[in-house]
Coordinates of C-alpha atoms and ligand atoms in Angstrom, one line a residue:
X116 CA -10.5 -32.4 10.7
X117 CA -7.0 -32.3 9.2
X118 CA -7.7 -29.7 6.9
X119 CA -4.0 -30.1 5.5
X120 CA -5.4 -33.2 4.0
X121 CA -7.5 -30.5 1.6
X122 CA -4.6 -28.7 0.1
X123 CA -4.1 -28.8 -3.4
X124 CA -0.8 -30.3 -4.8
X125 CA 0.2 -27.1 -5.7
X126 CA -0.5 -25.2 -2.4
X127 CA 2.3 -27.5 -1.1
X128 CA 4.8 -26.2 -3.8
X129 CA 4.1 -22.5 -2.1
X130 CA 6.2 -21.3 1.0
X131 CA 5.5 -17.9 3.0
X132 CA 7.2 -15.2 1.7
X133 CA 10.3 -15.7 3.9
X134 CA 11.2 -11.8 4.0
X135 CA 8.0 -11.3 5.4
X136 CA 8.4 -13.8 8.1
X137 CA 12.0 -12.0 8.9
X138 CA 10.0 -8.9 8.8
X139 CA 8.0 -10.0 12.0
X140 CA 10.5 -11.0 14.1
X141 CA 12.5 -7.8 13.7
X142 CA 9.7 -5.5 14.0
X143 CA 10.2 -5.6 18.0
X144 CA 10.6 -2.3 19.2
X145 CA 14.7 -1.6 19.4
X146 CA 15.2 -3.3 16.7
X147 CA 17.0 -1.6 13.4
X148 CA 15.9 -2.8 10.6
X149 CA 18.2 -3.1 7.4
X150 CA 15.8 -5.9 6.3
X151 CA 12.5 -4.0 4.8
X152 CA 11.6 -3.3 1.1
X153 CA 9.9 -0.4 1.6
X154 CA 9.1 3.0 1.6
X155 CA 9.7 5.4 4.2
X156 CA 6.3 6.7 5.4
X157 CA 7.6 9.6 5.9
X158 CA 7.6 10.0 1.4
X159 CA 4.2 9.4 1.3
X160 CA 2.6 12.6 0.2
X161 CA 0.4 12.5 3.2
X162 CA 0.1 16.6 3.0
X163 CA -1.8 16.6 -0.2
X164 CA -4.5 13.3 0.5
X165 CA -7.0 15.3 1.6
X166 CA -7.1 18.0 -1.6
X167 CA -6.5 15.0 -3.6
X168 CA -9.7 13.2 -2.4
X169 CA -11.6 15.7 -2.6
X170 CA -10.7 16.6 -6.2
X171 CA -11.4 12.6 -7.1
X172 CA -14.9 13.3 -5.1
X173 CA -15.9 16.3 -6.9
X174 CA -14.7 15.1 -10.5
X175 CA -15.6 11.5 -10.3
X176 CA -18.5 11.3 -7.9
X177 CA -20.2 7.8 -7.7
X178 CA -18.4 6.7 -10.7
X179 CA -15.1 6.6 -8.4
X180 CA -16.4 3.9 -6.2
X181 CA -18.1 2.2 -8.7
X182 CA -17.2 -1.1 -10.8
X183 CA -15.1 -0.6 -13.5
X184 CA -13.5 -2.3 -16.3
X185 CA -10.6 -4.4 -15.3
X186 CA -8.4 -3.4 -17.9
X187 CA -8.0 -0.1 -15.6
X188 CA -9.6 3.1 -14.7
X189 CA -10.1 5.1 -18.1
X190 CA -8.3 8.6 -16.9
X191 CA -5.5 6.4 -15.0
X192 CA -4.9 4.7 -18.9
X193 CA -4.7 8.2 -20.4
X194 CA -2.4 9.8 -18.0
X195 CA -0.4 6.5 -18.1
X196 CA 0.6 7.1 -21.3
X197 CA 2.1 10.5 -20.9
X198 CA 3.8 8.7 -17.8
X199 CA 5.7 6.0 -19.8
X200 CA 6.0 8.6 -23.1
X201 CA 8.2 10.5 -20.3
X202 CA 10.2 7.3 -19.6
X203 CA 10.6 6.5 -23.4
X204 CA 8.0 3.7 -23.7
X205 CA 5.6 4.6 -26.6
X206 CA 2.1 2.7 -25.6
X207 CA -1.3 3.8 -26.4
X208 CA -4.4 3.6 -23.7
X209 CA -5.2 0.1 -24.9
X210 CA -1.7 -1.4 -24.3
X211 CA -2.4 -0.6 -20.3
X212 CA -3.2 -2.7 -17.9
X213 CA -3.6 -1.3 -14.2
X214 CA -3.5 -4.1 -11.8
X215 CA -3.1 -4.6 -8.0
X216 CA 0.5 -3.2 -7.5
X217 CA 2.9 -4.6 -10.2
X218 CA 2.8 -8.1 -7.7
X219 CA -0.9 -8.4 -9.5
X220 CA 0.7 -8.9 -12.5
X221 CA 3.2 -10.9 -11.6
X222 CA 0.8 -13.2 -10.6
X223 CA -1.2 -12.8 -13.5
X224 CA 1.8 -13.8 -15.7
X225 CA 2.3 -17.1 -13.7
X226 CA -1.5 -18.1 -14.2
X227 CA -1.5 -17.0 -18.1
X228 CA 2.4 -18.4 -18.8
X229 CA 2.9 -21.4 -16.9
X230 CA 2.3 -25.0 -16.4
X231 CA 4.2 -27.5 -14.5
X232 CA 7.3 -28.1 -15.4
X233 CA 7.8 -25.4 -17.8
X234 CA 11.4 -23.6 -18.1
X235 CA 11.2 -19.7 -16.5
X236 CA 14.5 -18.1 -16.9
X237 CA 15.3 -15.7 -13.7
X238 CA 18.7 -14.0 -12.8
X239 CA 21.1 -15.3 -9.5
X240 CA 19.8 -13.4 -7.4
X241 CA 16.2 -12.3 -8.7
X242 CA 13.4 -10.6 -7.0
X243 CA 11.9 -12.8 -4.2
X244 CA 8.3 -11.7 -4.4
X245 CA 8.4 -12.9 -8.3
X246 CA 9.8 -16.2 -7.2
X247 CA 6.8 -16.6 -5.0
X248 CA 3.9 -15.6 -8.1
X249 CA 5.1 -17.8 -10.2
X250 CA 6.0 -20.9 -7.8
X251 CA 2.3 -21.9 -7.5
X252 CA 2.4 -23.2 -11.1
X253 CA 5.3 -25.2 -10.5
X254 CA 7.8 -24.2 -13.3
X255 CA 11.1 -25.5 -13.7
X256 CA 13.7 -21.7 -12.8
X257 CA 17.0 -21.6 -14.8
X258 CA 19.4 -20.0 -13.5
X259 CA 20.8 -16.7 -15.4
X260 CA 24.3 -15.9 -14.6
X261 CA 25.0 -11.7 -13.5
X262 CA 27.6 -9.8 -12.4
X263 CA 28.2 -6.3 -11.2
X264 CA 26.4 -5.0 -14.2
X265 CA 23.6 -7.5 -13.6
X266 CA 22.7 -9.9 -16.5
X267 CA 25.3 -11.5 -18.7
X268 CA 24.6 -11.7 -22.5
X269 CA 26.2 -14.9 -23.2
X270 CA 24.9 -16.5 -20.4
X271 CA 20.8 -15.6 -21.8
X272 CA 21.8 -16.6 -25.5
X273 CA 23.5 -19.6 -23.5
X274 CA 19.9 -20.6 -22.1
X275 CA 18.0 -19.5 -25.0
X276 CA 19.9 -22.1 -27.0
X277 CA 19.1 -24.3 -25.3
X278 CA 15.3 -23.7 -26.2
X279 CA 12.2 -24.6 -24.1
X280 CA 12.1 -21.4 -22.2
X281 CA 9.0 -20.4 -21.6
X282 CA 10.0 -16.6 -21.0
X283 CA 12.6 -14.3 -18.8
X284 CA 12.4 -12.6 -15.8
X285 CA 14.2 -9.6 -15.1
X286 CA 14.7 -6.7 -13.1
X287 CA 17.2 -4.4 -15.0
X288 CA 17.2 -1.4 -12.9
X289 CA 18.2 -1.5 -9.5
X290 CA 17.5 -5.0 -8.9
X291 CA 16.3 -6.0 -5.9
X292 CA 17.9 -7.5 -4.2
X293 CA 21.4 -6.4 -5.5
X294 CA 20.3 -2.7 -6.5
X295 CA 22.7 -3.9 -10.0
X296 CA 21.8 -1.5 -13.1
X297 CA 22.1 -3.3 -16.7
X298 CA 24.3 -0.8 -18.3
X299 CA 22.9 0.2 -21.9
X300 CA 25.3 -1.5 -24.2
X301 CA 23.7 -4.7 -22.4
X302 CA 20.9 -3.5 -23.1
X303 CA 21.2 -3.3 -26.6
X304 CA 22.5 -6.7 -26.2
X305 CA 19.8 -8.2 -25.1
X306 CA 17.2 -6.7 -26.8
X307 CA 19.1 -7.9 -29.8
X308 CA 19.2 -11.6 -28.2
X309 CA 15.2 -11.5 -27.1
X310 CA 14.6 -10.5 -30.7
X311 CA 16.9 -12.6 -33.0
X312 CA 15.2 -16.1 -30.8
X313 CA 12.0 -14.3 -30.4
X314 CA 11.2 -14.5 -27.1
X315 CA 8.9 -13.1 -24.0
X316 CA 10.9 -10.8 -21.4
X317 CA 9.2 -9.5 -18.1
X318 CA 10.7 -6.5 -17.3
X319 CA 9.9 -5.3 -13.9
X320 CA 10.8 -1.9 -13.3
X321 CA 9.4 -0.4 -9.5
X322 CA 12.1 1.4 -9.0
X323 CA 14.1 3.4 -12.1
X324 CA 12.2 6.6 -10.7
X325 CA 14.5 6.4 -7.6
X326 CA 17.6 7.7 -9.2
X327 CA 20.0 9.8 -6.9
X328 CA 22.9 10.6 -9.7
X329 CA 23.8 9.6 -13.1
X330 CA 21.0 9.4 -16.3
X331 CA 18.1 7.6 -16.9
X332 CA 18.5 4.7 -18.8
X333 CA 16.3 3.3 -21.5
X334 CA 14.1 0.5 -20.5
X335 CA 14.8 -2.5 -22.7
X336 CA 11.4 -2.7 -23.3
X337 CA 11.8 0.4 -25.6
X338 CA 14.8 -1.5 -27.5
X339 CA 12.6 -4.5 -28.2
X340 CA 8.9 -3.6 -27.6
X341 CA 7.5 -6.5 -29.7
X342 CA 9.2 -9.1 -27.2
X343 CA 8.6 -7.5 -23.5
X344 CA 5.9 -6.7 -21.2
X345 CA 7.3 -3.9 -19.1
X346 CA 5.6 -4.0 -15.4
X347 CA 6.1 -0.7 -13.4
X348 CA 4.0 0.5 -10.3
X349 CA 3.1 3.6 -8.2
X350 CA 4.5 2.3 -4.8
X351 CA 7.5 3.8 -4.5
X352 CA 6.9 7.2 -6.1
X353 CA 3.5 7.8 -4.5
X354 CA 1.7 4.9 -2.1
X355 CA 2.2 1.3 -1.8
X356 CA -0.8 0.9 0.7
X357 CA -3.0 2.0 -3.0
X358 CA -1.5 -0.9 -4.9
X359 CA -1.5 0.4 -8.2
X360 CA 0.6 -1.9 -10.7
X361 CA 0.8 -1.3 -14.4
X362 CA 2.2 -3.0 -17.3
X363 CA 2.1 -2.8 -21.1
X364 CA 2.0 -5.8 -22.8
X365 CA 1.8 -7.5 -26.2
X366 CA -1.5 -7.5 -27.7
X367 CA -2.4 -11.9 -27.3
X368 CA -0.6 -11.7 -23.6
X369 CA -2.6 -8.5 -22.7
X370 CA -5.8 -10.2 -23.7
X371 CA -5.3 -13.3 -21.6
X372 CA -3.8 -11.2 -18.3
X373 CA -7.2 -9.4 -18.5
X374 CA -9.4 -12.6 -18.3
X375 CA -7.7 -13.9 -15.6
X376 CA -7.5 -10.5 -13.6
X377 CA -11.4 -11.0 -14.0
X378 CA -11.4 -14.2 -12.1
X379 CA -9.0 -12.4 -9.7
X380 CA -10.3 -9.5 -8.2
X381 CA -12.9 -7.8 -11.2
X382 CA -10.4 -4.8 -11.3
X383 CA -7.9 -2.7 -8.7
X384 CA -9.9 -0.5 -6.6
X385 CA -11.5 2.4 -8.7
X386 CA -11.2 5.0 -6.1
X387 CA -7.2 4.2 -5.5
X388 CA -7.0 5.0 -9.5
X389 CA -8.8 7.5 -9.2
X390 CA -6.1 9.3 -6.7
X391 CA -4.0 8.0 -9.0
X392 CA -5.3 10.0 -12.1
X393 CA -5.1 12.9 -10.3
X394 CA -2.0 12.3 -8.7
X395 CA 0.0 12.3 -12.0
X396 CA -2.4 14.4 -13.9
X397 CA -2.9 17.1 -11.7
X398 CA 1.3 17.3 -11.5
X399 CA 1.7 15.9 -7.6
X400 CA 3.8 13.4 -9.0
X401 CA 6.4 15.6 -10.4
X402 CA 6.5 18.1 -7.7
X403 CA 6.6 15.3 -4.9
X404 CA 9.1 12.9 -6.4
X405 CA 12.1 15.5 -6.1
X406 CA 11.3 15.3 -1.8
X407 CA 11.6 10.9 -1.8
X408 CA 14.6 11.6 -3.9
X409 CA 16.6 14.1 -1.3
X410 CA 15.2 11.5 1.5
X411 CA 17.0 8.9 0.1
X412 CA 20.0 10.5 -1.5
X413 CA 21.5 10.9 1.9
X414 CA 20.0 8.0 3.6
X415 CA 22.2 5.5 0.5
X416 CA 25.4 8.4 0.7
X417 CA 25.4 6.9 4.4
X418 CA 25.4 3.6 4.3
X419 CA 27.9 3.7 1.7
X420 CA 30.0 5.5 3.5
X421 CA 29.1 3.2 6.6
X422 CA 30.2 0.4 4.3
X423 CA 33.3 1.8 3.6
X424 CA 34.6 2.7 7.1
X425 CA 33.4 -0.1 9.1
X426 CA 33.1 -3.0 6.6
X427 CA 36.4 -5.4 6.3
X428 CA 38.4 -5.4 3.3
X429 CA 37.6 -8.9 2.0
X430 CA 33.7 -7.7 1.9
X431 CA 32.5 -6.0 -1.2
X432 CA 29.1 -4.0 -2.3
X433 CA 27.2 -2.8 -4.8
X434 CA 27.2 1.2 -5.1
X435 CA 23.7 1.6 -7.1
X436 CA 23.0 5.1 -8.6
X437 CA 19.2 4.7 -7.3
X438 CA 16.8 2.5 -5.7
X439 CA 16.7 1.3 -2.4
X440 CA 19.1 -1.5 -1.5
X441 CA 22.7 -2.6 -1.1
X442 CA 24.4 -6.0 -2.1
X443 CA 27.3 -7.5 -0.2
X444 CA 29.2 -10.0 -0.5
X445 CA 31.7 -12.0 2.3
X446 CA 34.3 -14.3 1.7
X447 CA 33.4 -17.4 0.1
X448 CA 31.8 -19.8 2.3
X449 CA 31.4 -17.0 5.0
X450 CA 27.7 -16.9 6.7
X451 CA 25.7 -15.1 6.6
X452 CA 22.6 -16.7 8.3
X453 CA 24.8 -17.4 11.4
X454 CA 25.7 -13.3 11.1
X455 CA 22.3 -12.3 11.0
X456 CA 21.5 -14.3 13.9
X457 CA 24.0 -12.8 16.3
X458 CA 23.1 -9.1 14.7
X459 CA 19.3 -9.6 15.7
X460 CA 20.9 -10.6 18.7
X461 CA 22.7 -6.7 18.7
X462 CA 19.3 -5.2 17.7
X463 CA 20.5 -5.0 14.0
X464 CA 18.9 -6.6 11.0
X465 CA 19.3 -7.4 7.3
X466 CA 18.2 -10.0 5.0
X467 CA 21.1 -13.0 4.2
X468 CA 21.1 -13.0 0.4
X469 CA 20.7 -17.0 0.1
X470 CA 16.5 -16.5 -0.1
X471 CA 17.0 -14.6 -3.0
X472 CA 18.1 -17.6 -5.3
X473 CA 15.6 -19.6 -6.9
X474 CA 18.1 -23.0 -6.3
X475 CA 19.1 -23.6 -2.8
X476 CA 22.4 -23.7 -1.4
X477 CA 23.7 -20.5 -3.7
X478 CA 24.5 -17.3 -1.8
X479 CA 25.8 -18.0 1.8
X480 CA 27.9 -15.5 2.1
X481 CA 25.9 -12.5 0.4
X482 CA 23.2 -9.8 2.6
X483 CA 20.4 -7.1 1.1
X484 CA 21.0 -3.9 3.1
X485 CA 17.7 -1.8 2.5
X486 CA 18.8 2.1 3.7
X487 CA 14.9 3.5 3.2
X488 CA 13.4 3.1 6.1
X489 CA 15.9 4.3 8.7
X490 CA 18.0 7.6 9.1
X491 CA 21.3 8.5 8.2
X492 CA 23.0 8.4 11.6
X493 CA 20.9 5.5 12.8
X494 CA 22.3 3.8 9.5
X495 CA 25.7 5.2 10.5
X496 CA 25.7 3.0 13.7
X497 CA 24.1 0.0 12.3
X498 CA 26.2 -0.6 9.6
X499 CA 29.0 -0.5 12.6
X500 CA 27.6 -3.1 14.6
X501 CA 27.4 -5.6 11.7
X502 CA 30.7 -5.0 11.1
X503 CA 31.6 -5.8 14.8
X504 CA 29.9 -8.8 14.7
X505 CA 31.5 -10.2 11.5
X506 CA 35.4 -8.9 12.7
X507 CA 34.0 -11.4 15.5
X508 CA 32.8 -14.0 13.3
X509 CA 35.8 -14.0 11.2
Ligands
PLP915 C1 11.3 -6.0 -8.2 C2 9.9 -5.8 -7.6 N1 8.8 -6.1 -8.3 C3 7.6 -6.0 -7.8 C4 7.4 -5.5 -6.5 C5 6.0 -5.4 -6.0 O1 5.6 -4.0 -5.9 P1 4.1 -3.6 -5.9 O2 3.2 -4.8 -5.9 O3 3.9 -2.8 -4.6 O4 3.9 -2.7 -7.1 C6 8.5 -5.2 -5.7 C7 8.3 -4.6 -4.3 O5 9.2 -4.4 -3.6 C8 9.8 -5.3 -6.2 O6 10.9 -5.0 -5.6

């Protein structure tokens, strides 16, 4: 049987996530990989798992592998709190929603927010994996102009005017893919704007716990709480594999991410939040995070410094104070999908910025560098050979 004949209209809307596609073909062995998103397995707290389990064992017994609420594991709420109180975001136990990694609520938003055809406002570049959550229910993007500060004011109250948006997507701290921090004074600014035409912000935030110099920034959630759901997740500061996603939300949207996380999965595993509980609780988390930190330190002090030795002068990139990528940027009309294929070629891979705009044709000549996953002399020598291959190319 043709089984495509089965699919639902908007199955056809969806596409495979196209990082993970690039992810396949350069896991050969050889290969360097600039492309990933993720962690280095070597900041997993892998020396502590088995204390940890057996604390969740003898505290929790049955109850930790049992069903639970799907609001969230009642000690993972609690500690929570604290959590975000350290970050500046004032929440109380019922304002929490755990989910599975902060993509589960992603997805939730898509199913709560959006019918077809409505207007979702998301920044140029934004966050592929959000892209993909809320494609499914077929909403209309509009594009939000950034720069090297990420969002632009005028260009939201721009959009806003023009009314009919449904609500905003943004990832204010270094973005992926462009690792761009929205200074505070923009901050303020948009807060102000999200307020004054009272409006629904997503702010995802995996990655402001990253930061390798400079000071924390507020969340803009804490500037306009009545107006944002703030999504954050345990993946980079403890174990992605766990997928443990949070987010505080306002009271109506909380209510209606809840029901359809019930039709979803029931609730997030209760024996990951139960590590989880005990991972913040029990101080792990603030003794480990200082060790990802000095990993990656170095590992971004390279590439930059890669960047800035090999890379021609008519290239430019970001130099985010955290996180875990690098923007750059060609000459117009230089690219970057032709680069990427010769550099596979060399053993040397990246992602070419272009999939991370949510209208085609944008972004030729841009590329993600991701620095978290490899070492700093490995990093050292790839960053070379791309820049071999595009003095060729050019
Ligand atoms: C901006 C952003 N949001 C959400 C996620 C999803 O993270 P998780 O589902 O592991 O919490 C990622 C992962 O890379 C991300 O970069």
């Amino acid at each position: 049987m043709g089984f495509d004949k089965l699919l639902a209209e908007r199955t056809r809307a969806m596409d495979a996530n196209v990082i993970r596609e690039i992810l396949k073909v350069v896991s050969q062995p050889g290969m360097v990989s600039l492309a990933g998103g993720i962690p280095a397995p070597e900041s997993f707290p892998l020396e502590i798992m088995h204390d940890l389990t057996a604390i969740v064992i003898d505290k929790y017994a049955s109850k930790a592998f049992q069903y639970d609420p799907t609001e969230g594991f009642g000690p993972l709420r609690e500690i929570l709190v604290d959590y975000l109180q350290q970050k500046g975001i004032k929440s109380n136990k019922e304002e929490i929603l755990v989910a599975s990694g902060s993509q589960g609520v992603l997805d939730a938003i898509g199913k709560v927010l959006i019918s077809k055809g409505d207007q979702v406002a998301v920044e140029a570049p934004t966050y592929l994996g959000a892209l993909q959550a809320f494609t499914p229910y077929e909403p209309e993007y509009i594009r939000l102009d950034t720069d090297d500060d990420g969002l632009i004011p005028r260009s939201l109250e721009k959009v806003l005017d023009g009314g009919g948006i449904k609500f905003i997507y943004l990832v204010p701290t270094f973005q992926n893919p462009t690792g761009r921090t929205i200074p505070l004074e923009r901050r303020r600014k948009i807060a102000a704007i999200i307020k004054k035409y009272d409006t629904l912000l997503i702010e995802d935030d995996p990655y402001s716990s990253l930061r390798y110099r400079g000071t924390e920034i507020p969340s803009i959630q804490s500037l306009a709480p009545a107006n944002v759901v703030y999504i954050s997740t345990l993946s980079k500061v403890f174990a992605p594999g766990l997928r443990i996603g949070f987010c505080v939300a306002p009271a109506l949207i909380r209510k209606w991410l809840v029901i359809v996380k019930q039709g979803t999965d029931l609730h997030s595993s209760t024996f990951n939040q139960a590590l989880a509980a005990e991972y913040i609780s029990g101080g792990f988390l603030a003794r480990h995070l200082p060790s990802i930190i000095n990993l990656y330190r170095p590992r971004q002090e390279a590439m930059l410094s890669a960047l800035d030795k090999y890379f021609p002068d008519n290239f430019k990139w970001s130099r985010p104070e955290g996180g875990m990528f690098i923007w750059a940027e060609g000459p117009a009309g230089f690219d970057m999908g032709k680069l990427y294929n010769k550099s596979v070629q060399k053993n040397v891979a990246f992602v070419p910025g272009k999939y991370f705009y949510a209208s085609g044709g944008e972004g030729i000549e841009t590329m993600r560098l991701n620095y978290t996953m490899t070492d700093e002399e490995t990093i050292d020598r790839a960053v070379k050979i791309i820049s071999e291959v595009i003095k060729r190319e050019m």
